[in-house]
């Protein structure tokens, strides 16, 4: 089996970034504030979390992560256009929401899951239906969201039923 | 008194639509298309507003109802004779029947409503970001199926052409007025008010017995009907349609129009659609050279999108709640002119909160 160095690099970079992000979220003040803001923005503000600073930091962090990804992406798909990242970004957002976007672990797992769904459907659908793989993918997404609106990998007990 | 003033709130959008149509009627045939586009955009954005404005739930899926409306109206108005040739694998019912212009628009609205109802029954249970993603999924599915299912649309995403171009200024304006009328009547009724109550305070609305799922479904279906009608207007304006024309790009553009105008009011939807649509059309035209009185303005290619983006960002930074602030306009003087103490409704302090990602 031939494994390209790129794949290994991608794996390594992914693990490194994931670990780094997890460390920031778990061990630093700003990470704690980010998690607090994600859980309850209003309460976090009342407790003295500086909202603008948190949002700015999260935005920059996301930008840095995206920049690294773009570097790897341009190597693996050498055709670069101004919008070549859009499809990946949209799919990633869908995956993160599918898994549960307010936790690093569940969002990451959701990203993997959407990747698996896309490639499995791409391979396994009969040829007469292969052009509809997008429709099937998003059909699965809708079903999953209906079953677990907060995300497939969100902790149980965090029900989406409205409490009054 | 209250009833009278709310009636006046309908007058403002209708008046704007009529003014746009009248100005358009004085221009040349090619420039007129910009105004027709603006009026069709008004209809689409009002469709968006009926759901998003009243329910306070984001949806990226309303353009799929525009798409099915456009395809339904388009396919049913192509005369049966050429239809057998250009769309050989079309479902035989669609192939053997053709209707006139007005019935095709009614059918477009009906198909849009039906599709929205079917999609809405499961989807209206969602809110927040999961609703956004699920409705986006509906759009992707619609585009995908319209592209690759030759029984309901041309094969592999080819253009559906030969559609009679019956949407002139009059038809576009009439469609936009109907959309505004439906939206206004809906938001003035008990149904609309219950939904708006659930938008303001979910728990309180549940507490007084509002069936949020049902109210959202009503708004979603109405929105689907208006969107379908708008799709019919669109296909009759262009004379052809591809799935890409009623896809992601139109979704983002019309959402931007609604947000720039003000998501929470019919007036905002109308203003945003007219402004951004005209700006967009004229900027695109300037890339090919636009005559302004004595001189000719020529923008470099691609500058239109750039300027449009900068303008919209500036507007939103200056007025985060949209140009209208999400208020209706009852044709009265602006606030800073009229200063009679005691006549103004008490100002409710508004707290800017981010979109709630997951229900707590």
Coordinates of C-alpha atoms in Angstrom, one line a residue:
Chain A
X1 CA 0.0 0.0 0.0
X2 CA 1.3 3.4 -1.0
X3 CA 0.7 6.1 1.5
X4 CA 1.6 9.6 0.4
X5 CA 3.8 11.7 2.7
X6 CA 1.1 14.4 2.4
X7 CA -1.5 12.2 4.1
X8 CA 0.8 11.6 7.0
X9 CA 1.6 15.3 7.2
X10 CA -2.1 16.1 7.1
X11 CA -2.8 13.6 9.9
X12 CA 0.1 15.0 12.0
X13 CA -0.9 18.6 11.5
X14 CA -4.5 17.7 12.3
X15 CA -3.6 16.0 15.5
X16 CA -1.3 18.9 16.5
X17 CA -3.9 21.5 15.8
X18 CA -6.6 19.6 17.6
X19 CA -4.3 19.1 20.6
X20 CA -3.3 22.8 20.6
X21 CA -6.9 23.9 20.4
X22 CA -8.0 21.6 23.1
X23 CA -5.1 22.9 25.3
X24 CA -6.1 26.5 24.7
X25 CA -9.7 25.7 25.5
X26 CA -9.0 23.7 28.6
X27 CA -5.9 25.4 30.1
X28 CA -6.0 29.1 29.4
X29 CA -8.2 31.9 30.8
X30 CA -9.3 33.0 27.4
X31 CA -10.2 29.4 26.6
X32 CA -12.3 29.1 29.7
X33 CA -14.0 32.4 28.8
X34 CA -14.7 31.1 25.3
X35 CA -16.4 28.0 26.7
X36 CA -18.3 30.1 29.2
X37 CA -19.5 32.4 26.4
X38 CA -20.5 29.4 24.3
X39 CA -22.6 27.9 27.2
X40 CA -24.4 31.1 28.2
X41 CA -23.3 34.3 26.6
X42 CA -25.3 36.6 28.8
X43 CA -24.3 35.0 32.0
X44 CA -20.7 35.1 30.9
X45 CA -20.9 38.8 30.3
X46 CA -22.5 39.3 33.7
X47 CA -19.6 37.5 35.3
X48 CA -17.1 39.9 33.7
X49 CA -16.1 38.1 30.5
X50 CA -15.2 40.7 28.0
X51 CA -17.4 39.7 25.1
X52 CA -15.6 41.5 22.3
X53 CA -12.3 40.2 23.3
X54 CA -13.5 36.6 23.4
X55 CA -15.2 36.9 20.0
X56 CA -12.1 38.5 18.5
X57 CA -9.8 35.8 19.9
X58 CA -12.1 33.0 18.7
X59 CA -12.3 34.7 15.2
X60 CA -8.5 35.0 15.0
X61 CA -8.0 31.4 16.2
X62 CA -10.4 30.1 13.6
X63 CA -8.5 32.1 11.0
X64 CA -5.2 30.7 12.0
X65 CA -6.5 27.1 11.9
X66 CA -8.1 27.8 8.5
X67 CA -4.8 29.2 7.2
X68 CA -3.0 26.0 8.1
X69 CA -5.7 23.9 6.5
X70 CA -5.6 25.9 3.4
X71 CA -1.8 25.3 3.1
X72 CA -2.4 21.5 3.2
X73 CA -5.4 21.8 0.9
X74 CA -3.5 23.6 -1.8
X75 CA -0.9 20.9 -1.8
X76 CA -3.4 18.1 -2.1
X77 CA -5.7 19.9 -4.6
X78 CA -3.3 22.0 -6.7
X79 CA -6.1 23.9 -8.5
X80 CA -6.6 27.1 -6.5
X81 CA -9.5 29.5 -7.2
X82 CA -10.8 32.3 -5.1
X83 CA -13.7 30.2 -4.0
X84 CA -12.1 26.8 -3.8
X85 CA -12.4 26.7 0.0
X86 CA -16.1 27.4 0.1
X87 CA -17.3 23.8 -0.4
X88 CA -15.0 22.4 2.2
X89 CA -16.0 25.2 4.6
X90 CA -19.7 24.6 4.1
X91 CA -19.3 20.8 4.5
X92 CA -17.2 21.4 7.7
X93 CA -19.9 23.7 9.1
X94 CA -22.6 21.1 8.4
X95 CA -20.4 18.4 10.0
X96 CA -19.7 20.5 13.1
X97 CA -23.4 21.2 13.6
X98 CA -24.2 17.5 12.9
X99 CA -21.9 16.5 15.7
X100 CA -22.6 19.3 18.1
X101 CA -21.0 22.6 17.5
X102 CA -20.6 23.8 21.0
X103 CA -17.9 21.3 22.0
X104 CA -14.6 20.6 20.4
X105 CA -14.9 16.9 20.6
X106 CA -18.4 16.6 19.3
X107 CA -17.7 19.1 16.5
X108 CA -14.6 17.2 15.4
X109 CA -16.4 13.9 15.5
X110 CA -19.2 15.4 13.4
X111 CA -16.6 16.6 10.9
X112 CA -15.2 13.0 10.6
X113 CA -18.8 11.6 10.3
X114 CA -19.8 13.9 7.4
X115 CA -16.5 13.0 5.7
X116 CA -17.4 9.3 6.1
X117 CA -21.0 9.8 4.9
X118 CA -19.8 11.6 1.8
X119 CA -17.2 9.1 0.8
X120 CA -19.3 6.0 1.7
X121 CA -22.3 7.3 -0.3
X122 CA -19.9 8.2 -3.2
X123 CA -18.7 4.6 -3.3
X124 CA -21.7 2.6 -2.4
X125 CA -24.6 4.2 -4.3
X126 CA -25.6 2.3 -7.5
X127 CA -24.5 4.2 -10.6
X128 CA -28.1 5.1 -11.5
X129 CA -28.3 7.0 -8.2
X130 CA -24.7 8.3 -8.0
X131 CA -25.6 11.7 -9.3
X132 CA -27.9 12.1 -6.3
X133 CA -25.2 11.6 -3.7
X134 CA -25.5 15.2 -2.6
X135 CA -29.2 14.7 -2.0
X136 CA -28.6 11.5 0.0
X137 CA -25.9 13.1 2.1
X138 CA -28.0 16.0 3.1
X139 CA -31.0 13.8 3.6
X140 CA -29.0 11.9 6.2
X141 CA -28.0 15.3 7.7
X142 CA -31.6 16.3 8.0
X143 CA -32.6 13.0 9.6
X144 CA -29.7 13.2 12.1
X145 CA -30.6 16.8 13.1
X146 CA -34.3 15.8 13.6
X147 CA -33.3 13.0 15.9
X148 CA -30.7 15.0 17.8
X149 CA -31.0 18.8 17.1
X150 CA -28.2 19.6 19.6
X151 CA -25.8 17.3 17.7
X152 CA -25.3 13.6 17.4
X153 CA -22.4 13.6 19.9
X154 CA -23.7 16.1 22.3
X155 CA -23.9 14.7 25.8
X156 CA -27.2 13.0 26.6
X157 CA -29.4 14.8 29.0
X158 CA -28.9 18.0 27.3
X159 CA -32.2 17.6 25.7
X160 CA -33.6 19.9 23.0
X161 CA -37.1 19.8 24.5
X162 CA -38.1 23.2 25.6
X163 CA -38.2 23.7 29.3
X164 CA -40.6 26.3 30.7
Chain B
X1 CA -57.2 54.2 15.5
X2 CA -54.8 51.4 15.9
X3 CA -56.3 49.6 13.0
X4 CA -56.0 52.7 10.8
X5 CA -52.3 53.1 11.6
X6 CA -51.6 49.5 10.9
X7 CA -53.3 49.9 7.6
X8 CA -50.9 52.7 6.8
X9 CA -48.0 50.4 7.5
X10 CA -49.1 48.4 4.4
X11 CA -49.2 51.6 2.4
X12 CA -45.5 52.3 2.8
X13 CA -44.2 49.1 1.1
X14 CA -46.9 49.2 -1.6
X15 CA -46.1 52.8 -2.3
X16 CA -42.4 52.0 -2.7
X17 CA -43.3 49.2 -5.1
X18 CA -45.5 51.5 -7.2
X19 CA -42.8 54.2 -7.2
X20 CA -40.2 51.7 -8.4
X21 CA -42.5 50.5 -11.2
X22 CA -43.3 54.1 -12.2
X23 CA -39.7 55.1 -12.4
X24 CA -39.0 52.0 -14.3
X25 CA -41.7 52.7 -16.8
X26 CA -39.9 55.9 -17.9
X27 CA -36.6 54.2 -18.7
X28 CA -35.4 52.4 -21.8
X29 CA -36.3 48.7 -22.3
X30 CA -32.9 47.4 -21.2
X31 CA -32.7 49.6 -18.1
X32 CA -36.2 48.5 -17.3
X33 CA -34.9 45.0 -16.6
X34 CA -33.1 46.4 -13.5
X35 CA -36.4 47.6 -12.1
X36 CA -38.2 44.4 -13.0
X37 CA -35.4 42.5 -11.2
X38 CA -35.8 44.8 -8.2
X39 CA -39.6 44.1 -8.0
X40 CA -39.1 40.3 -8.4
X41 CA -36.4 40.6 -5.6
X42 CA -39.0 42.4 -3.4
X43 CA -41.3 39.4 -3.8
X44 CA -38.6 36.9 -3.0
X45 CA -37.4 38.9 0.0
X46 CA -40.9 39.3 1.3
X47 CA -41.2 35.5 1.1
X48 CA -38.1 35.2 3.2
X49 CA -39.4 37.8 5.6
X50 CA -42.7 36.1 6.3
X51 CA -40.9 33.2 7.8
X52 CA -37.7 34.6 9.1
X53 CA -39.0 38.0 10.3
X54 CA -42.0 36.6 12.1
X55 CA -40.6 33.4 13.5
X56 CA -37.1 34.7 14.2
X57 CA -35.6 31.4 12.9
X58 CA -33.0 31.5 10.2
X59 CA -33.6 29.6 7.0
X60 CA -31.3 29.1 4.0
X61 CA -34.0 27.0 2.3
X62 CA -36.6 29.5 1.0
X63 CA -34.9 29.7 -2.4
X64 CA -35.7 26.1 -3.0
X65 CA -39.4 27.1 -3.0
X66 CA -38.4 29.9 -5.5
X67 CA -36.8 27.2 -7.6
X68 CA -39.7 24.8 -7.6
X69 CA -42.0 27.7 -8.4
X70 CA -39.8 28.8 -11.3
X71 CA -39.6 25.3 -12.7
X72 CA -43.3 24.6 -12.3
X73 CA -44.3 27.9 -13.9
X74 CA -41.7 27.6 -16.6
X75 CA -42.4 24.0 -17.6
X76 CA -46.2 24.5 -17.7
X77 CA -46.1 27.5 -20.0
X78 CA -43.8 26.1 -22.7
X79 CA -46.2 25.2 -25.5
X80 CA -46.6 21.4 -25.7
X81 CA -45.4 21.2 -29.3
X82 CA -41.7 22.2 -28.6
X83 CA -41.8 20.7 -25.2
X84 CA -41.8 17.1 -26.6
X85 CA -38.6 17.9 -28.4
X86 CA -36.6 19.9 -25.8
X87 CA -37.7 17.9 -22.8
X88 CA -38.1 14.4 -24.1
X89 CA -37.9 12.6 -20.7
X90 CA -40.2 14.9 -18.8
X91 CA -43.0 13.3 -16.8
X92 CA -45.9 12.9 -19.3
X93 CA -48.3 14.9 -17.3
X94 CA -46.0 17.9 -17.4
X95 CA -45.3 17.2 -21.1
X96 CA -48.9 17.1 -22.2
X97 CA -50.3 20.1 -20.4
X98 CA -49.7 23.7 -20.8
X99 CA -51.4 26.6 -19.1
X100 CA -51.5 30.4 -19.5
X101 CA -49.5 33.0 -17.7
X102 CA -51.7 33.8 -14.7
X103 CA -52.6 30.1 -14.0
X104 CA -48.9 29.2 -14.1
X105 CA -48.1 31.8 -11.5
X106 CA -51.0 30.4 -9.3
X107 CA -49.6 26.9 -9.8
X108 CA -46.1 28.1 -8.9
X109 CA -47.4 29.6 -5.6
X110 CA -49.4 26.4 -4.9
X111 CA -46.4 24.1 -5.6
X112 CA -44.2 26.3 -3.4
X113 CA -46.7 26.2 -0.6
X114 CA -47.1 22.4 -0.9
X115 CA -43.4 21.8 -0.9
X116 CA -42.9 24.1 2.0
X117 CA -45.6 22.4 4.0
X118 CA -44.1 18.9 3.4
X119 CA -40.6 20.1 4.3
X120 CA -41.9 22.2 7.2
X121 CA -43.8 19.4 9.0
X122 CA -40.6 17.7 10.2
X123 CA -38.2 20.7 10.0
X124 CA -40.2 23.2 12.0
X125 CA -39.3 21.4 15.2
X126 CA -35.8 22.8 14.9
X127 CA -34.5 26.2 15.8
X128 CA -31.2 28.0 15.9
X129 CA -28.2 26.8 14.0
X130 CA -29.7 23.3 13.4
X131 CA -32.7 24.9 11.7
X132 CA -30.2 26.8 9.5
X133 CA -28.3 23.7 8.5
X134 CA -31.4 21.6 8.0
X135 CA -33.0 24.2 5.7
X136 CA -29.6 24.6 3.9
X137 CA -29.8 20.8 3.4
X138 CA -33.2 21.2 1.8
X139 CA -31.7 23.7 -0.7
X140 CA -28.9 21.4 -1.6
X141 CA -31.2 18.5 -2.1
X142 CA -33.6 20.6 -4.2
X143 CA -30.7 21.9 -6.4
X144 CA -29.3 18.4 -6.8
X145 CA -32.6 16.8 -7.7
X146 CA -33.6 19.6 -10.2
X147 CA -30.2 19.1 -11.8
X148 CA -30.2 15.4 -12.2
X149 CA -33.8 14.1 -12.4
X150 CA -34.9 14.4 -16.0
X151 CA -38.6 13.7 -15.2
X152 CA -39.1 17.1 -13.6
X153 CA -36.3 19.3 -15.1
X154 CA -34.0 19.4 -18.1
X155 CA -31.3 16.8 -18.2
X156 CA -28.1 17.3 -16.1
X157 CA -28.7 20.9 -15.2
X158 CA -29.2 22.2 -18.7
X159 CA -31.1 25.4 -19.1
X160 CA -34.9 25.3 -19.2
X161 CA -35.5 27.7 -22.0
X162 CA -38.4 28.7 -24.3
X163 CA -40.4 30.1 -21.4
X164 CA -42.7 33.0 -22.5
X165 CA -41.4 36.2 -21.1
X166 CA -44.5 37.7 -19.6
X167 CA -43.1 39.4 -16.5
X168 CA -42.9 43.1 -17.4
X169 CA -43.1 45.9 -14.9
X170 CA -46.8 45.5 -14.4
X171 CA -46.7 41.8 -13.6
X172 CA -43.6 42.2 -11.4
X173 CA -45.2 45.1 -9.5
X174 CA -48.5 43.2 -9.1
X175 CA -46.7 40.1 -7.8
X176 CA -44.7 42.2 -5.3
X177 CA -47.9 44.0 -4.1
X178 CA -49.7 40.6 -3.7
X179 CA -46.7 39.4 -1.7
X180 CA -46.7 42.5 0.5
X181 CA -50.5 42.2 1.0
X182 CA -50.3 38.6 2.0
X183 CA -47.4 39.3 4.4
X184 CA -49.2 42.2 5.9
X185 CA -52.5 40.5 6.4
X186 CA -50.7 37.5 7.9
X187 CA -48.7 39.5 10.4
X188 CA -51.8 41.4 11.5
X189 CA -53.9 38.3 12.2
X190 CA -54.0 36.3 15.4
X191 CA -51.8 33.6 13.8
X192 CA -49.1 36.1 12.9
X193 CA -49.1 37.7 16.3
X194 CA -48.9 34.4 18.1
X195 CA -45.8 33.6 16.1
X196 CA -44.2 36.9 16.8
X197 CA -44.9 36.4 20.4
X198 CA -43.0 33.1 20.3
X199 CA -40.1 35.0 18.6
X200 CA -39.9 37.5 21.4
X201 CA -40.1 35.1 24.3
X202 CA -40.3 31.4 23.6
X203 CA -41.1 30.4 27.2
X204 CA -43.8 33.0 27.7
X205 CA -45.4 32.1 24.4
X206 CA -45.4 28.4 25.3
X207 CA -46.9 29.5 28.7
X208 CA -49.9 31.1 27.1
X209 CA -50.5 28.0 25.0
X210 CA -48.9 29.0 21.7
X211 CA -48.3 25.9 19.5
X212 CA -45.0 27.1 18.2
X213 CA -44.6 24.2 15.8
X214 CA -48.0 24.9 14.2
X215 CA -47.5 28.7 14.0
X216 CA -44.1 28.3 12.4
X217 CA -45.5 25.8 9.9
X218 CA -48.2 28.3 8.9
X219 CA -45.6 31.0 8.3
X220 CA -43.3 28.6 6.5
X221 CA -46.1 27.5 4.1
X222 CA -47.1 31.0 3.4
X223 CA -43.5 31.9 2.8
X224 CA -43.3 29.0 0.4
X225 CA -46.4 30.2 -1.5
X226 CA -44.9 33.7 -1.8
X227 CA -41.5 32.3 -2.8
X228 CA -43.1 30.0 -5.4
X229 CA -45.0 33.0 -6.9
X230 CA -41.7 35.0 -6.9
X231 CA -40.1 32.0 -8.7
X232 CA -42.8 32.1 -11.3
X233 CA -42.3 35.8 -11.8
X234 CA -38.5 35.2 -12.1
X235 CA -38.8 32.5 -14.8
X236 CA -41.2 34.6 -16.8
X237 CA -38.8 37.5 -16.6
X238 CA -35.7 35.7 -17.8
X239 CA -37.4 33.3 -20.1
X240 CA -35.1 30.5 -19.0
X241 CA -33.8 29.0 -15.7
X242 CA -31.0 26.8 -14.5
X243 CA -30.7 25.3 -11.0
X244 CA -27.6 27.4 -10.4
X245 CA -29.6 30.6 -10.9
X246 CA -31.9 29.7 -8.0
X247 CA -29.3 28.3 -5.7
X248 CA -26.8 29.3 -3.1
X249 CA -25.8 32.6 -4.6
X250 CA -29.4 33.9 -4.8
X251 CA -29.9 32.6 -1.2
X252 CA -27.1 34.7 0.1
X253 CA -28.0 37.8 -2.0
X254 CA -31.6 37.8 -0.9
X255 CA -30.7 37.1 2.8
X256 CA -28.3 40.1 2.6
X257 CA -31.2 42.2 1.2
X258 CA -33.4 41.2 4.1
X259 CA -30.8 41.8 6.7
X260 CA -29.7 45.2 5.3
X261 CA -33.2 46.4 5.2
X262 CA -34.2 45.0 8.6
X263 CA -35.3 41.4 9.2
X264 CA -38.2 42.2 11.5
X265 CA -40.4 44.4 9.3
X266 CA -42.2 44.2 6.0
X267 CA -41.0 47.7 5.3
X268 CA -37.4 46.6 5.9
X269 CA -37.7 43.7 3.5
X270 CA -39.1 45.9 0.8
X271 CA -36.5 48.7 1.3
X272 CA -33.6 46.3 1.4
X273 CA -34.7 44.4 -1.7
X274 CA -35.2 47.5 -3.8
X275 CA -31.9 49.2 -2.7
X276 CA -29.6 46.2 -2.9
X277 CA -31.1 44.9 -6.1
X278 CA -30.9 48.2 -7.9
X279 CA -27.4 48.8 -6.6
X280 CA -26.4 45.3 -7.7
X281 CA -27.9 45.7 -11.2
X282 CA -26.4 49.2 -11.8
X283 CA -22.9 48.2 -10.5
X284 CA -22.9 45.2 -12.8
X285 CA -23.9 47.4 -15.7
X286 CA -21.1 49.8 -14.8
X287 CA -18.6 47.0 -15.4
X288 CA -19.7 47.3 -19.1
X289 CA -19.9 51.0 -19.1
X290 CA -22.8 53.0 -17.7
X291 CA -23.8 56.4 -19.1
X292 CA -24.3 58.9 -16.4
X293 CA -25.4 62.2 -18.0
X294 CA -22.2 63.4 -19.6
X295 CA -19.6 60.9 -18.7
X296 CA -19.4 57.1 -19.0
X297 CA -18.6 55.2 -15.9
X298 CA -16.7 52.0 -16.4
X299 CA -15.7 49.9 -13.4
X300 CA -13.0 47.2 -13.6
X301 CA -14.4 43.7 -13.9
X302 CA -15.3 42.3 -10.5
X303 CA -15.5 45.6 -8.8
X304 CA -19.3 45.4 -8.6
X305 CA -19.3 42.6 -6.1
X306 CA -16.5 44.3 -4.1
X307 CA -18.4 47.6 -3.9
X308 CA -21.7 45.8 -3.0
X309 CA -20.0 44.0 -0.2
X310 CA -18.4 47.1 1.2
X311 CA -21.6 49.0 1.0
X312 CA -23.5 46.3 2.8
X313 CA -20.9 45.8 5.5
X314 CA -20.9 49.6 6.1
X315 CA -24.6 49.7 6.4
X316 CA -24.7 46.9 8.9
X317 CA -21.9 48.4 11.0
X318 CA -23.7 51.7 11.1
X319 CA -27.2 50.1 11.6
X320 CA -26.8 46.6 12.9
X321 CA -30.6 46.1 13.0
X322 CA -31.0 47.1 9.3
X323 CA -31.8 50.4 7.7
X324 CA -35.3 50.4 9.0
X325 CA -34.2 49.1 12.4
X326 CA -36.8 46.4 11.9
X327 CA -39.7 48.8 12.3
X328 CA -42.7 49.4 10.1
X329 CA -43.2 52.8 8.7
X330 CA -46.7 54.2 9.0
X331 CA -45.9 57.1 6.6
X332 CA -45.6 59.4 9.6
X333 CA -42.7 61.8 10.0
X334 CA -39.5 60.3 11.3
X335 CA -39.0 60.2 15.1
X336 CA -36.6 63.1 15.3
X337 CA -39.1 65.5 13.7
X338 CA -42.2 64.5 15.6
X339 CA -41.7 65.3 19.3
X340 CA -44.9 65.1 21.1
X341 CA -44.3 63.8 24.6
X342 CA -46.5 60.9 25.6
X343 CA -47.4 59.7 22.1
X344 CA -44.5 57.5 21.5
X345 CA -44.7 53.9 22.6
X346 CA -42.3 53.1 25.4
X347 CA -38.9 52.1 24.1
X348 CA -38.0 48.6 24.9
X349 CA -34.4 48.3 25.7
X350 CA -32.9 45.8 23.3
X351 CA -30.0 43.6 24.1
X352 CA -27.9 42.3 21.3
X353 CA -27.4 38.7 21.7
X354 CA -25.7 36.3 19.4
X355 CA -27.7 33.6 17.6
X356 CA -28.5 30.9 20.0
X357 CA -26.6 27.9 18.9
X358 CA -28.1 25.2 20.9
X359 CA -31.3 25.3 23.0
X360 CA -30.5 25.5 26.7

